[in-house]
Each structure stands twice: as C-alpha cells, then as structure tokens.
mmCIF file of C-alpha atoms and ligand atoms in Angstrom:
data_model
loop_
_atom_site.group_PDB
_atom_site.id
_atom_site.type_symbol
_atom_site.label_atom_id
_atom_site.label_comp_id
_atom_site.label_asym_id
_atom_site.label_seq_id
_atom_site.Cartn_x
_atom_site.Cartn_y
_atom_site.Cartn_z
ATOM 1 C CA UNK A 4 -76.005 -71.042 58.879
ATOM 2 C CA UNK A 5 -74.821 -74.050 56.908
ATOM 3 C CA UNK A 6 -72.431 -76.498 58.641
ATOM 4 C CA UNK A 7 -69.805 -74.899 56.263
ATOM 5 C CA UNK A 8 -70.102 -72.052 57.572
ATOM 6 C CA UNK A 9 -70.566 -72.772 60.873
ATOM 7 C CA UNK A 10 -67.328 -74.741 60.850
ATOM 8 C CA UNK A 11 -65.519 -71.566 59.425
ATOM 9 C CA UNK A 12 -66.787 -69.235 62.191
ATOM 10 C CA UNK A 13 -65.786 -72.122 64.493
ATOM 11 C CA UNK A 14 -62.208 -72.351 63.356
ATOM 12 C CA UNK A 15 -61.622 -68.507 63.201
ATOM 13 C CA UNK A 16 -62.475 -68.661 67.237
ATOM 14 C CA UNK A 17 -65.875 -67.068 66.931
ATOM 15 C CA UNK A 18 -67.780 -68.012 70.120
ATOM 16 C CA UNK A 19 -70.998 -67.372 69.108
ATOM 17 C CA UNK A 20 -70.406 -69.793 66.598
ATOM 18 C CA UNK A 21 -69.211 -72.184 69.227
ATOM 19 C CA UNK A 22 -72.428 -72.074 71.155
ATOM 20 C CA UNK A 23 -74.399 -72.832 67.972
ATOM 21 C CA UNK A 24 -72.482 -75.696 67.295
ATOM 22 C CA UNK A 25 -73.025 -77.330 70.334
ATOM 23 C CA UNK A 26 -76.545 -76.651 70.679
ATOM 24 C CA UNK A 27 -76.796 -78.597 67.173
ATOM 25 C CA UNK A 28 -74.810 -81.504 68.215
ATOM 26 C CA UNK A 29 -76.696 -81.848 71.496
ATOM 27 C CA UNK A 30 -79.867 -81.240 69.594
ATOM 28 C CA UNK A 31 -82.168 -84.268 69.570
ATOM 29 C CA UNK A 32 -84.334 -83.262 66.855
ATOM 30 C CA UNK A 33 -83.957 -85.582 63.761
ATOM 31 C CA UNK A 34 -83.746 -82.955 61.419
ATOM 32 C CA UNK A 35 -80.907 -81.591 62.882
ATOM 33 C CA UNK A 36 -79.103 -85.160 63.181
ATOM 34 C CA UNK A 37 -77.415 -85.086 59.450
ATOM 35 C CA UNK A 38 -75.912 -81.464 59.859
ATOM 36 C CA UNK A 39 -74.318 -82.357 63.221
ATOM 37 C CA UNK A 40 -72.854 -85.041 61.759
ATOM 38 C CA UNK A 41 -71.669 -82.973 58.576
ATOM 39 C CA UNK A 42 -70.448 -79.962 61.300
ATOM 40 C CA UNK A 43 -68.641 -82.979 62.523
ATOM 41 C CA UNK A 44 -67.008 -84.136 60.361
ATOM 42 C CA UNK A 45 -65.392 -81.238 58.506
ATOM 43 C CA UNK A 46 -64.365 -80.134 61.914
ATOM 44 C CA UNK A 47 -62.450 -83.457 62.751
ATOM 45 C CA UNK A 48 -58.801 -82.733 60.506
ATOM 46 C CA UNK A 49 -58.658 -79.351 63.548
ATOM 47 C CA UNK A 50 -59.569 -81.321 66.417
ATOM 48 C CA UNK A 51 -56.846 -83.244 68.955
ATOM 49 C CA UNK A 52 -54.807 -80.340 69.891
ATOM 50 C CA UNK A 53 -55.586 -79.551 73.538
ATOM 51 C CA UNK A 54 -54.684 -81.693 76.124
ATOM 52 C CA UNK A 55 -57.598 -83.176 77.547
ATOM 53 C CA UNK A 56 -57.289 -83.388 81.489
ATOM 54 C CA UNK A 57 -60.957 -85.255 83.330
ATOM 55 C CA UNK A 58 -61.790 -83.652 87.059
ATOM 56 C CA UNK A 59 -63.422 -85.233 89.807
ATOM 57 C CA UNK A 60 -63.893 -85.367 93.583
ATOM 58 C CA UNK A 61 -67.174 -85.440 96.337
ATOM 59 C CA UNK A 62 -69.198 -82.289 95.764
ATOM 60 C CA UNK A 63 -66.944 -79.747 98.340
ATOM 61 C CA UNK A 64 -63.952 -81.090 97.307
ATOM 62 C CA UNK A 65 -62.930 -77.664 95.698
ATOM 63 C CA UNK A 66 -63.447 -78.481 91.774
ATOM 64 C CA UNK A 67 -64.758 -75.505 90.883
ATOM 65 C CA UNK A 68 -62.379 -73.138 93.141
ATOM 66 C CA UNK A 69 -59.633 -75.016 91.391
ATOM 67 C CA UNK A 70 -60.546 -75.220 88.204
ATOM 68 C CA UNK A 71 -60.645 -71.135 88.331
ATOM 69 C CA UNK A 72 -57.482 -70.923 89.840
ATOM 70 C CA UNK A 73 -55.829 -73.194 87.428
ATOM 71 C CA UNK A 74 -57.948 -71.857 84.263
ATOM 72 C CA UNK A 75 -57.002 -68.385 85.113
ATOM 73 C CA UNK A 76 -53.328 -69.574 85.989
ATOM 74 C CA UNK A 77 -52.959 -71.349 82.755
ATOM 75 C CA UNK A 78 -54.263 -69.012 80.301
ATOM 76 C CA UNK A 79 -51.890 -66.300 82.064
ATOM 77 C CA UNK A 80 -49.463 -68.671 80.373
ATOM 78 C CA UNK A 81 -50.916 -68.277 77.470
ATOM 79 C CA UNK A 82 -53.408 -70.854 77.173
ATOM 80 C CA UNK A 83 -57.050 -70.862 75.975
ATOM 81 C CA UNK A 84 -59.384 -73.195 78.458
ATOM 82 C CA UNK A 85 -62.245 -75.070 77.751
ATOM 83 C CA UNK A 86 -64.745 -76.320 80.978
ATOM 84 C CA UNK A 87 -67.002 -79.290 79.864
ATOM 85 C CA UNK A 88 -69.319 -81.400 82.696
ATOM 86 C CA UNK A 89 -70.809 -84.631 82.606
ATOM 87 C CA UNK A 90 -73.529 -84.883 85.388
ATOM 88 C CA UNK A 91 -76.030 -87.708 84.537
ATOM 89 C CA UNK A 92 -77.899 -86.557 87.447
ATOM 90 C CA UNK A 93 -79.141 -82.958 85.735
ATOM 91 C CA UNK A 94 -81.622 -84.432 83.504
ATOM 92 C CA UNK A 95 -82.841 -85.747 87.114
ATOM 93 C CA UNK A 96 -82.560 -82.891 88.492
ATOM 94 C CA UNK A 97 -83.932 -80.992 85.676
ATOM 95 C CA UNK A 98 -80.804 -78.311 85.530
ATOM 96 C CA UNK A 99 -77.366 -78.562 85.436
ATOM 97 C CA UNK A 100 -75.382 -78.519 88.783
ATOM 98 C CA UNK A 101 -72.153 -78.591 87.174
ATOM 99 C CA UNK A 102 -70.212 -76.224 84.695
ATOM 100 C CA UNK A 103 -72.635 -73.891 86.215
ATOM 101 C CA UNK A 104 -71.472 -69.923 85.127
ATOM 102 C CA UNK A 105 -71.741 -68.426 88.643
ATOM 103 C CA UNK A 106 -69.553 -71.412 90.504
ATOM 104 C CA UNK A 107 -66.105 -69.622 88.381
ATOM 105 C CA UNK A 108 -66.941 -66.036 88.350
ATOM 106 C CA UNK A 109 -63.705 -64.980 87.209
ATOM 107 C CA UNK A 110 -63.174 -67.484 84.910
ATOM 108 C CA UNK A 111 -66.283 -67.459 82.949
ATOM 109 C CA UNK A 112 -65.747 -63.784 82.469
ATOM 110 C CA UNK A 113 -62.183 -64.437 80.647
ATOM 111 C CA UNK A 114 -62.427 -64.125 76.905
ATOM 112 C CA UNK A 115 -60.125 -67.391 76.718
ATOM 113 C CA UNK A 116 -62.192 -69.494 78.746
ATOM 114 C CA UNK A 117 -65.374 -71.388 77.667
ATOM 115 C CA UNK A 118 -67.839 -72.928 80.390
ATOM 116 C CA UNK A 119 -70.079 -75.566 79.193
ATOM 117 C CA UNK A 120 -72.642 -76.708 82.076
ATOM 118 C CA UNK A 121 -73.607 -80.589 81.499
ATOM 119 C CA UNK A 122 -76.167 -81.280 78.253
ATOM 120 C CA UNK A 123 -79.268 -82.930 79.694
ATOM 121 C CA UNK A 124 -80.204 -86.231 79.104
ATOM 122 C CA UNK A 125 -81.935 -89.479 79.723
ATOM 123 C CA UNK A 126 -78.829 -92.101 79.739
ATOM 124 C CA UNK A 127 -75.094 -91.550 80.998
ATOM 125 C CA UNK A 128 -74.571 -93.198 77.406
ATOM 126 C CA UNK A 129 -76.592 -89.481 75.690
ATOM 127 C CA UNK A 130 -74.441 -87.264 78.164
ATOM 128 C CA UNK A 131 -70.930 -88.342 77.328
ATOM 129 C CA UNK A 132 -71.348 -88.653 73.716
ATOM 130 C CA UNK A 133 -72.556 -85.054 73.712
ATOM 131 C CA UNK A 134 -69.837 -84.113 75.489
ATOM 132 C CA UNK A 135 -67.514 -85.989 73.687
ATOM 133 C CA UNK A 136 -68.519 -84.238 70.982
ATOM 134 C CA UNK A 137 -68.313 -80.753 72.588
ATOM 135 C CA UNK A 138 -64.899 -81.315 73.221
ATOM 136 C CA UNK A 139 -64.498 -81.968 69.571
ATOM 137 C CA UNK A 140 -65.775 -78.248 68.825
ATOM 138 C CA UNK A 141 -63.742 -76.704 71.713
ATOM 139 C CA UNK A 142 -60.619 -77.993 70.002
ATOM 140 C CA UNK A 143 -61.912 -77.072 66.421
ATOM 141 C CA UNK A 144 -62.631 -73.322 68.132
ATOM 142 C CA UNK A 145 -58.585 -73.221 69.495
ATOM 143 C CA UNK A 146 -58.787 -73.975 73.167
ATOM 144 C CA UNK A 147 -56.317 -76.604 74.055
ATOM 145 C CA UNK A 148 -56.583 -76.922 77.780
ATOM 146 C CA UNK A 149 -59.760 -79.212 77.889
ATOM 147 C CA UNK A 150 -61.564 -79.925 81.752
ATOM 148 C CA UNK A 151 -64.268 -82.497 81.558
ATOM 149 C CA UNK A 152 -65.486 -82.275 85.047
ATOM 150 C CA UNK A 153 -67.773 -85.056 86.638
ATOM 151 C CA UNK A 154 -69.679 -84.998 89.955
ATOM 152 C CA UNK A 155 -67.773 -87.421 92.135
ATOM 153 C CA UNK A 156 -70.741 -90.126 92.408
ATOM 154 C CA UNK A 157 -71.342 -93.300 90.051
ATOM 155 C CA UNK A 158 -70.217 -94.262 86.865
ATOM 156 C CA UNK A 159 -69.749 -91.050 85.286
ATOM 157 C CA UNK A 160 -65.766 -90.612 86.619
ATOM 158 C CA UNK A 161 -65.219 -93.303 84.013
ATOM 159 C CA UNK A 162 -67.009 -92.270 80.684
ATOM 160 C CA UNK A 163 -64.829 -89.157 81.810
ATOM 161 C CA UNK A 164 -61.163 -91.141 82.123
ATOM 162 C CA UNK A 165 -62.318 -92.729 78.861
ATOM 163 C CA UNK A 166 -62.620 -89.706 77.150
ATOM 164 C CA UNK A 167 -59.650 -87.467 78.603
ATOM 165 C CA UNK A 168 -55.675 -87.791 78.321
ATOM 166 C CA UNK A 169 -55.124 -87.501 82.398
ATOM 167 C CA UNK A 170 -57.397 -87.829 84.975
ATOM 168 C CA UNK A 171 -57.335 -85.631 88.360
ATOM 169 C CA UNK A 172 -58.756 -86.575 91.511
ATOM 170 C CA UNK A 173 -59.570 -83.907 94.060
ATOM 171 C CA UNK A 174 -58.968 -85.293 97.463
ATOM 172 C CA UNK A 175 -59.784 -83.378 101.527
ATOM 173 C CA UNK A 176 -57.504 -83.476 103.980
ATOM 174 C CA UNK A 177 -57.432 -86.333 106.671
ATOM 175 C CA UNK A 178 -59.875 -89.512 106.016
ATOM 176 C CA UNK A 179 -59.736 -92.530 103.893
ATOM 177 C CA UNK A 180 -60.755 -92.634 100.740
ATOM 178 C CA UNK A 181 -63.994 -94.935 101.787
ATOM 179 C CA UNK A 182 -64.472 -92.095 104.497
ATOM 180 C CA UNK A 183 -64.363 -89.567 101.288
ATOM 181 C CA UNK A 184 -66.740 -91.819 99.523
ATOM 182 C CA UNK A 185 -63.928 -92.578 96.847
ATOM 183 C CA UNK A 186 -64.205 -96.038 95.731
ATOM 184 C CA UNK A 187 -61.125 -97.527 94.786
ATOM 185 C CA UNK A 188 -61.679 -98.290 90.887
ATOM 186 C CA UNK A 189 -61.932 -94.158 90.925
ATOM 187 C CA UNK A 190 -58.486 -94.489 92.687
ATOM 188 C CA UNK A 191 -57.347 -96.676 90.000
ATOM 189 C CA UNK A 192 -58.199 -94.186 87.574
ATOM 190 C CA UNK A 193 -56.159 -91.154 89.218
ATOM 191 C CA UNK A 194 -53.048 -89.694 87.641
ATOM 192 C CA UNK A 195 -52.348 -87.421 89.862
ATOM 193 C CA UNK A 196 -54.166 -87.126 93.390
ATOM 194 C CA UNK A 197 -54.612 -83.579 94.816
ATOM 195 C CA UNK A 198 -55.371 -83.075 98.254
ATOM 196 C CA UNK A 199 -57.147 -79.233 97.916
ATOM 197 C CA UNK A 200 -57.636 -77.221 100.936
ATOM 198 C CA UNK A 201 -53.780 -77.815 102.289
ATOM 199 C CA UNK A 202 -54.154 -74.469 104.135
ATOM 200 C CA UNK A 203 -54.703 -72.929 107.585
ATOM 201 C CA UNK A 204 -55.166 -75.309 110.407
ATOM 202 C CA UNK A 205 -55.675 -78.170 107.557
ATOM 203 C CA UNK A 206 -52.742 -77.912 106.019
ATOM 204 C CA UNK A 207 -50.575 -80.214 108.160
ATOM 205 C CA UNK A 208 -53.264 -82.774 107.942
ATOM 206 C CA UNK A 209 -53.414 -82.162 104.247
ATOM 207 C CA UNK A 210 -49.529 -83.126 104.134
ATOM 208 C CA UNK A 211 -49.892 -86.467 106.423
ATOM 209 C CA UNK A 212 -52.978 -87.492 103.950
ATOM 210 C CA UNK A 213 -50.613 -86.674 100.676
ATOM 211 C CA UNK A 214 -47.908 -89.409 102.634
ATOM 212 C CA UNK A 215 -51.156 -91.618 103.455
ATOM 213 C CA UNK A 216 -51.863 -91.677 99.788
ATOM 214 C CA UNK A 217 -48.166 -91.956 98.157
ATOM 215 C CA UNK A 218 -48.360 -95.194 99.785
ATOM 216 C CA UNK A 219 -51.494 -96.302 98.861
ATOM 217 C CA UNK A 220 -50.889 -95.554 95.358
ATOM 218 C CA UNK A 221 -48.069 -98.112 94.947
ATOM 219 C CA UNK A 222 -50.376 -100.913 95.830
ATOM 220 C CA UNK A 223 -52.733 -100.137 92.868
ATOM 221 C CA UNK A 224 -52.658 -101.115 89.747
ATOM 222 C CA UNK A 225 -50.880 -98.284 87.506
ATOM 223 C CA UNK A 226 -52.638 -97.010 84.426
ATOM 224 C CA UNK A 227 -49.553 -96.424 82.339
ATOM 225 C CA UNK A 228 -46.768 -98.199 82.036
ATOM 226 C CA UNK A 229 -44.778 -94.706 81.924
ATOM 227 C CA UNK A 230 -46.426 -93.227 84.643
ATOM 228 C CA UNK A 231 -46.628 -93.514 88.502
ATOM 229 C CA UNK A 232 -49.742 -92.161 89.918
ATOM 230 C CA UNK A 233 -48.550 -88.341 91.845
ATOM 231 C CA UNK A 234 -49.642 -87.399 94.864
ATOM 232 C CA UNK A 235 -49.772 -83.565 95.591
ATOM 233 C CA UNK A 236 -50.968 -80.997 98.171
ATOM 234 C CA UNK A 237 -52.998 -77.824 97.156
ATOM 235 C CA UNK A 238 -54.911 -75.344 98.267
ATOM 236 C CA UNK A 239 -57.282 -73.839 95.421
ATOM 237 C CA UNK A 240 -58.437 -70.996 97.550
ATOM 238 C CA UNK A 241 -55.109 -69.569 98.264
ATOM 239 C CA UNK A 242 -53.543 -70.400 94.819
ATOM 240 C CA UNK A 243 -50.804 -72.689 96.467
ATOM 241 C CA UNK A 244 -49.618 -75.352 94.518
ATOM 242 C CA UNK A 245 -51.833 -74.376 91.513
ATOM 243 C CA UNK A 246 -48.090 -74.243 89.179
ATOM 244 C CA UNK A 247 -46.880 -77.443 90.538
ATOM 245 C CA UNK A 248 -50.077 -78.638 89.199
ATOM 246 C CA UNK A 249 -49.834 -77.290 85.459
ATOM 247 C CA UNK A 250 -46.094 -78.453 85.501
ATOM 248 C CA UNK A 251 -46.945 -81.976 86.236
ATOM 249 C CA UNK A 252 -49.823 -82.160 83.938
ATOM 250 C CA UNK A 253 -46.819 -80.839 80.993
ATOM 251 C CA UNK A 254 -44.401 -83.639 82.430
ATOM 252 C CA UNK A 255 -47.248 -86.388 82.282
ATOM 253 C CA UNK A 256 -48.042 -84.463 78.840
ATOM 254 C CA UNK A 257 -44.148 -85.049 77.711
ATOM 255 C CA UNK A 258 -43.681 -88.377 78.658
ATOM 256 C CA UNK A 259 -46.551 -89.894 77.565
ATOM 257 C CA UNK A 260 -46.411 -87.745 74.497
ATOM 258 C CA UNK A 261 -42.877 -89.280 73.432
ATOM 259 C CA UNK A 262 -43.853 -92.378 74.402
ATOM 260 C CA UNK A 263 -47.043 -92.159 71.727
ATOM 261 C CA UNK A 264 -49.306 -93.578 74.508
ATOM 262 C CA UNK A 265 -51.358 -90.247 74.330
ATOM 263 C CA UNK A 266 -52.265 -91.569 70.365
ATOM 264 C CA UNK A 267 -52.166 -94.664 71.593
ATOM 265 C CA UNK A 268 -54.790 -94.019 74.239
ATOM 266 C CA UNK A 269 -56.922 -91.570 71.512
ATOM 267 C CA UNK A 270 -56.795 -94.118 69.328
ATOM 268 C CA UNK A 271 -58.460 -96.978 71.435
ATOM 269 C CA UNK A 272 -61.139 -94.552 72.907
ATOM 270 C CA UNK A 273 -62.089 -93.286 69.430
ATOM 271 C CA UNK A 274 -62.826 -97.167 68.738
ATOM 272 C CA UNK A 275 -64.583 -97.630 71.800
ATOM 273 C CA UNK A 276 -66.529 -94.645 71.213
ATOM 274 C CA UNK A 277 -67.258 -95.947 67.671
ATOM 275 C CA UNK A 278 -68.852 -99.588 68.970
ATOM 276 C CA UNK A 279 -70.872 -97.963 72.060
ATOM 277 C CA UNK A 280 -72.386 -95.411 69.402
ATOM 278 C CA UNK A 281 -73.238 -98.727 67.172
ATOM 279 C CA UNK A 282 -74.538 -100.882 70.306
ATOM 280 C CA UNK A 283 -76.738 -97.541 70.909
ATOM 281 C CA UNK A 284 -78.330 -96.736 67.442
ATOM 282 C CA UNK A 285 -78.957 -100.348 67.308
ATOM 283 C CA UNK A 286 -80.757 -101.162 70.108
ATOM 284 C CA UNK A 287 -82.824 -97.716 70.059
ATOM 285 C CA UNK A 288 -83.901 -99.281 66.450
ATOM 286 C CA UNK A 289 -84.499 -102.322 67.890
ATOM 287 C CA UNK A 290 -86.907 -100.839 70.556
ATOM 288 C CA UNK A 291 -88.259 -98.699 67.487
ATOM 289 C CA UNK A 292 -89.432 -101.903 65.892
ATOM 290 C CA UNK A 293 -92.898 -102.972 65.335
ATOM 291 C CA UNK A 294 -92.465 -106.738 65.793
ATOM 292 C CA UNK A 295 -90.439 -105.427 68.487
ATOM 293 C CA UNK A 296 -92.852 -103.838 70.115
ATOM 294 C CA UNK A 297 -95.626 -106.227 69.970
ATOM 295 C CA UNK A 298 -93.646 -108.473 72.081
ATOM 296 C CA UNK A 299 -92.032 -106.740 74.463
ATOM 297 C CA UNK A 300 -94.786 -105.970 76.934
ATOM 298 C CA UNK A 301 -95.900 -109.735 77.379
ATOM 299 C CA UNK A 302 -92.092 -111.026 77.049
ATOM 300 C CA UNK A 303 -91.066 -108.372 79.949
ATOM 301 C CA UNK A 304 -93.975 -109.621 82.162
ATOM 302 C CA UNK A 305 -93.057 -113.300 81.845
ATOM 303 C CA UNK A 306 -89.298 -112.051 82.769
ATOM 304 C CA UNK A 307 -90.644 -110.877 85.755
ATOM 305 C CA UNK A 308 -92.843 -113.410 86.753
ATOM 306 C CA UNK A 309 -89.631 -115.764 85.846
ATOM 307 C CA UNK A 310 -91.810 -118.127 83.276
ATOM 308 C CA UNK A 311 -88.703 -117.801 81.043
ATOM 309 C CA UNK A 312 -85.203 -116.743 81.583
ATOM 310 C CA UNK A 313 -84.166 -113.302 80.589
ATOM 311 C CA UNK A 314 -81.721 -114.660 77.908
ATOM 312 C CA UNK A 315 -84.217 -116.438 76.152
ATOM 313 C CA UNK A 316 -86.293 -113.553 76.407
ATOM 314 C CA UNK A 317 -83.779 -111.605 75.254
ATOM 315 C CA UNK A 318 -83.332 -114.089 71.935
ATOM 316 C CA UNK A 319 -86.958 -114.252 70.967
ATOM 317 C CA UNK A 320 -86.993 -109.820 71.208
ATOM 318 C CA UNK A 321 -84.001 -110.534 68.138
ATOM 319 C CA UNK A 322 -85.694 -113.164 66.182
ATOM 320 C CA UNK A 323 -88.592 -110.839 66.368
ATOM 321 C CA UNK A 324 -86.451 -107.939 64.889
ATOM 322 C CA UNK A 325 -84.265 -109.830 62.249
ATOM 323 C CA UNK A 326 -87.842 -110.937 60.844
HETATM 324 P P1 LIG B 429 -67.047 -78.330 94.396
HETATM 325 O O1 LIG B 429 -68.418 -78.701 94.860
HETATM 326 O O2 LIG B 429 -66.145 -79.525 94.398
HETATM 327 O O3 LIG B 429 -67.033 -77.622 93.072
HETATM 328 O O4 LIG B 429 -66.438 -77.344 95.499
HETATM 329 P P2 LIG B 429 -66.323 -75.746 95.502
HETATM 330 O O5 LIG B 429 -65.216 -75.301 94.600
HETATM 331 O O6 LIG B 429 -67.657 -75.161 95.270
HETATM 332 O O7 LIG B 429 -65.827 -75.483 96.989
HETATM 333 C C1 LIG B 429 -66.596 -75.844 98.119
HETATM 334 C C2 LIG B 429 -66.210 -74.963 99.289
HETATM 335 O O8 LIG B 429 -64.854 -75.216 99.654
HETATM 336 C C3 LIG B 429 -66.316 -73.476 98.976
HETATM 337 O O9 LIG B 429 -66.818 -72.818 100.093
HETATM 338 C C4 LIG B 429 -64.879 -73.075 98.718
HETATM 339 O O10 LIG B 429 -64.609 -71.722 99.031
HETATM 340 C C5 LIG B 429 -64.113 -73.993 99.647
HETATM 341 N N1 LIG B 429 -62.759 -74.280 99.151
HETATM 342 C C6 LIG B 429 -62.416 -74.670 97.898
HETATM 343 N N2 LIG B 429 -61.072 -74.788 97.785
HETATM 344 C C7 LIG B 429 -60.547 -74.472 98.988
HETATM 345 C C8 LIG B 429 -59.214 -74.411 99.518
HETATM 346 O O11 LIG B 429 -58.218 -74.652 98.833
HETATM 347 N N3 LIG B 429 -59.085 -74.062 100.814
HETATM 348 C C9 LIG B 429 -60.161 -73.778 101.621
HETATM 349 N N4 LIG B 429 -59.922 -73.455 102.868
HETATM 350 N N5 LIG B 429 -61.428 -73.809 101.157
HETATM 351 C C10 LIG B 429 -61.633 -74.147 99.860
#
C-alpha cells in the first residue's frame, strides 16, 4: 500500500491499517524512512483531537487495572481509547512489559480500544519519538482518549509529560512518596494524584494518604498557572472513583482548553520535539562520519586516561566532521 492509501484506510478507522502504519513508522529500515515520513505528513491536518492524558506509578501500583476500568468506562461514554507505552527497558529486556494485550483483557477485546505495547529500541530518545508518532496515527485513526503509559522508574515519566496534555500519577495507600520510590520531580509533574487500591481494609489508609498528599502538593511548584495539582482516592479493582476521574480530566480539559494553554503546551512540545529530532540525526551523522571515525577510538582512550579534557575532545571530534 502507498502512504496515500494507507492514510485513507487510516482515516476511515480501519485498524488493520493502523497496525501497518505503525509498524512503518517504527520501522528502522532506510527504505522505509521516506514513506513514514510521507504517511506522516498527510496524516498531520487529522491529528490533535484526543486528549492526550500520560500514566505512571511503581510497577503494582494498579496502571493496568485502571486503565481498563477507565478505558472501558470512557468509551461507555462514547469514547474511542488509544493505550500507547514507553518502556526503555524492553529493548533490555528483549519484550515489551508494558501495553502488554493480556494485562487489559477486557479492554483489548473492545472494538474502540487500541493497545500498543512499547516499540523496542536502543535509546529512550528512539522510544518516545516512535511513540510520539504512534499517537499521531491513533488520532489520524479517530481515537481521542490517548494513554501513554510509562513504567514508574527513570527518565521515561518525563519524555511522557512532554508529550501528553495531563499527566496522572498512580499512588498506594500509606507511605511517602520516597517510601513509593516516587521522586519528587515525578511529583512535580502530577496533575492529578490517584491513590488506587482505596478499598477493603486499605481504604481508610488510602483516605489519610490522599490528606498526606493535598498538603504536600501545595508546597510544589505548580505546572500550570490554571491548575492546582488534585489529589483523589480510587480503587481500580472495584470501579470506585473511576467517574470522578474522567470528570476531572474534562474539567482540567475545559479550563486549560479556554485558557489556550493546551495549544500553548502542543505548541512548545512540537518545537522541542523538532530540535531533539535535529540534535539526533545530527549526531548519528556525525558518528556515521569517516573522519569521524578515525578519531574517535584514540580520542575516547585519551578521555579516559584524562590526557585531554572531554570538551576538547569533544571539539577536535567537530573539526574532524566540518572538514
Ligand atoms: P501495574 O503493574 O501498575 O500495571 O499493576 P496491575 O494493574 O497489574 O495491578 C497489580 C495488582 O494490584 C494486581 O493483582 C491487581 O489486581 C491489584 N490491584 C489493582 N488495582 C487494585 C485496586 O484498586 N484494589 C485492589 N485491592 N487491588 C488492585
């Protein structure tokens, strides 16, 4: 198929034509490079209508229990749901732990839902821009309720804030956040806190660590200058608390909507995206270079060995290039 018509069959919802797509932008084979790009961009004038909403929390938290409660809940409402990962660690790993098909049974049988385990790949840098461009297709294809869902360990959680409208953090009951292994730039990133598993004998301590955290919140940094970090109790297993969860995500949706810092936000991530993509192709053709190449062996020994600083290393590797 052509990228025409693979960007027809993508706009008239075909899924089969979705999965295609994506396995040609994640593709790393150079001949499939220019029609990605082409897919790409006639796709781009039917992309931006979902709201994009990033997931994360320690493995346990509940992600995947909640994000098939609230899939299912919202596309009752009439919604269409798109589940996208980024988990650096699978190309480690050598499979995908996240987005995986038998974690949202339910779910991933619903004709409007689409589950997307993590692409594979060397740098955190390969992983998001797939996915960033995965999200792309979802939109093109009609869903408009977007997950991007991120293991909660390392840098990932913020390639995923940078690429999403509203970031959720899944929370346990009781604990600190250092006892939950949640640093507190992930804190920073939060736009609404759930604490999942507010049920049986953990719900009381789920509501005393929802009071713990309203509190803590006000002492961060907020992200938005129209928005106060939320703080709310859940329990994904029971289904309790999954509505309060969609309406907040449409008030968050509303405000910052009217207030154009949902644009705003695109905007500056598209731009972002745009100089990381340029810092990337530029230094894997830098590494591609001959000249390049003949140096770097000796020039990365002597870094080692500290005969010269890195920075002039670093200069002498451009010279080489440029030349
Ligand atoms: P993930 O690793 O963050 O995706 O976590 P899972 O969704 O796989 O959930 C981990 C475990 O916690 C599973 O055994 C779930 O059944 C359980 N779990 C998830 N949500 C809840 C909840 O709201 N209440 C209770 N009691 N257990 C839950």
């Amino acid at each position: 198929m052509t990228p025409y018509e693979l960007a027809d069959s993508l706009q008239r919802g075909d899924r089969r034509a979705l999965a295609k797509c994506i396995t040609l932008v994640e593709s790393t084979h150079p001949t499939h490079r220019e029609p990605a790009a082409q897919l790409l961009e006639l796709i781009m004038p039917h992309t931006g209508n979902s709201i994009r909403l990033g997931i994360s929390g320690v493995p346990g938290v509940g992600k995947s229990t909640f994000i098939e409660s609230f899939g299912n809940h919202v596309i009752d409402q009439g919604h269409r749901v798109a589940v996208l990962a980024v988990d650096p660690t699978s190309s480690v790993s050598g499979g995908s732990i996240l987005g995986d098909k038998t974690r949202m049974e339910t779910l991933s049988r619903n004709p409007n839902a689409y589950i997307r385990p993590s692409p594979a790949g060397k740098t955190l840098g390969g992983v998001t821009r797939r996915t960033r461009e995965t999200l792309l297709l979802c939109e093109a294809a009609g869903f408009d309720v977007i997950f991007v869902e991120t293991v909660g360990v390392g840098q990932s959680e913020t390639a995923v804030a940078e690429m999403t409208d509203m970031f959720l953090l899944l929370l346990l009951p009781g604990g600190g956040d250092e006892l939950q292994g949640i640093k507190r730039g992930i804190m920073e990133l939060a736009d609404l806190v759930l604490v999942n598993k507010s049920d049986g004998d953990q719900q009381a301590a789920a509501g005393r660590t929802v009071a713990d955290y309203q509190m803590a919140m006000h002492f961060l940094h907020p992200r938005s200058r129209h928005w106060q970090a939320r703080v709310q109790a859940l329990s994904a297993l029971k289904k309790q608390g999954v509505d309060e969860v969609w309406q907040t995500v449409e008030e968050y949706r509303e405000l910052l909507g009217n207030a154009g810092e949902i644009t705003s936000r695109r905007a500056a991530q598209a731009c972002a995206w745009m100089w990381s993509e340029t810092a990337d192709a530029l230094l894997t053709e830098l590494k591609e270079n001959k000249a390049v190449k003949a140096l770097v062996k000796t020039l990365e020994c002597d870094v080692i060995e500290g005969k010269i600083p890195p920075t002039i290393a670093a200069r002498k590797l451009i010279d080489a290039f440029r030349q």
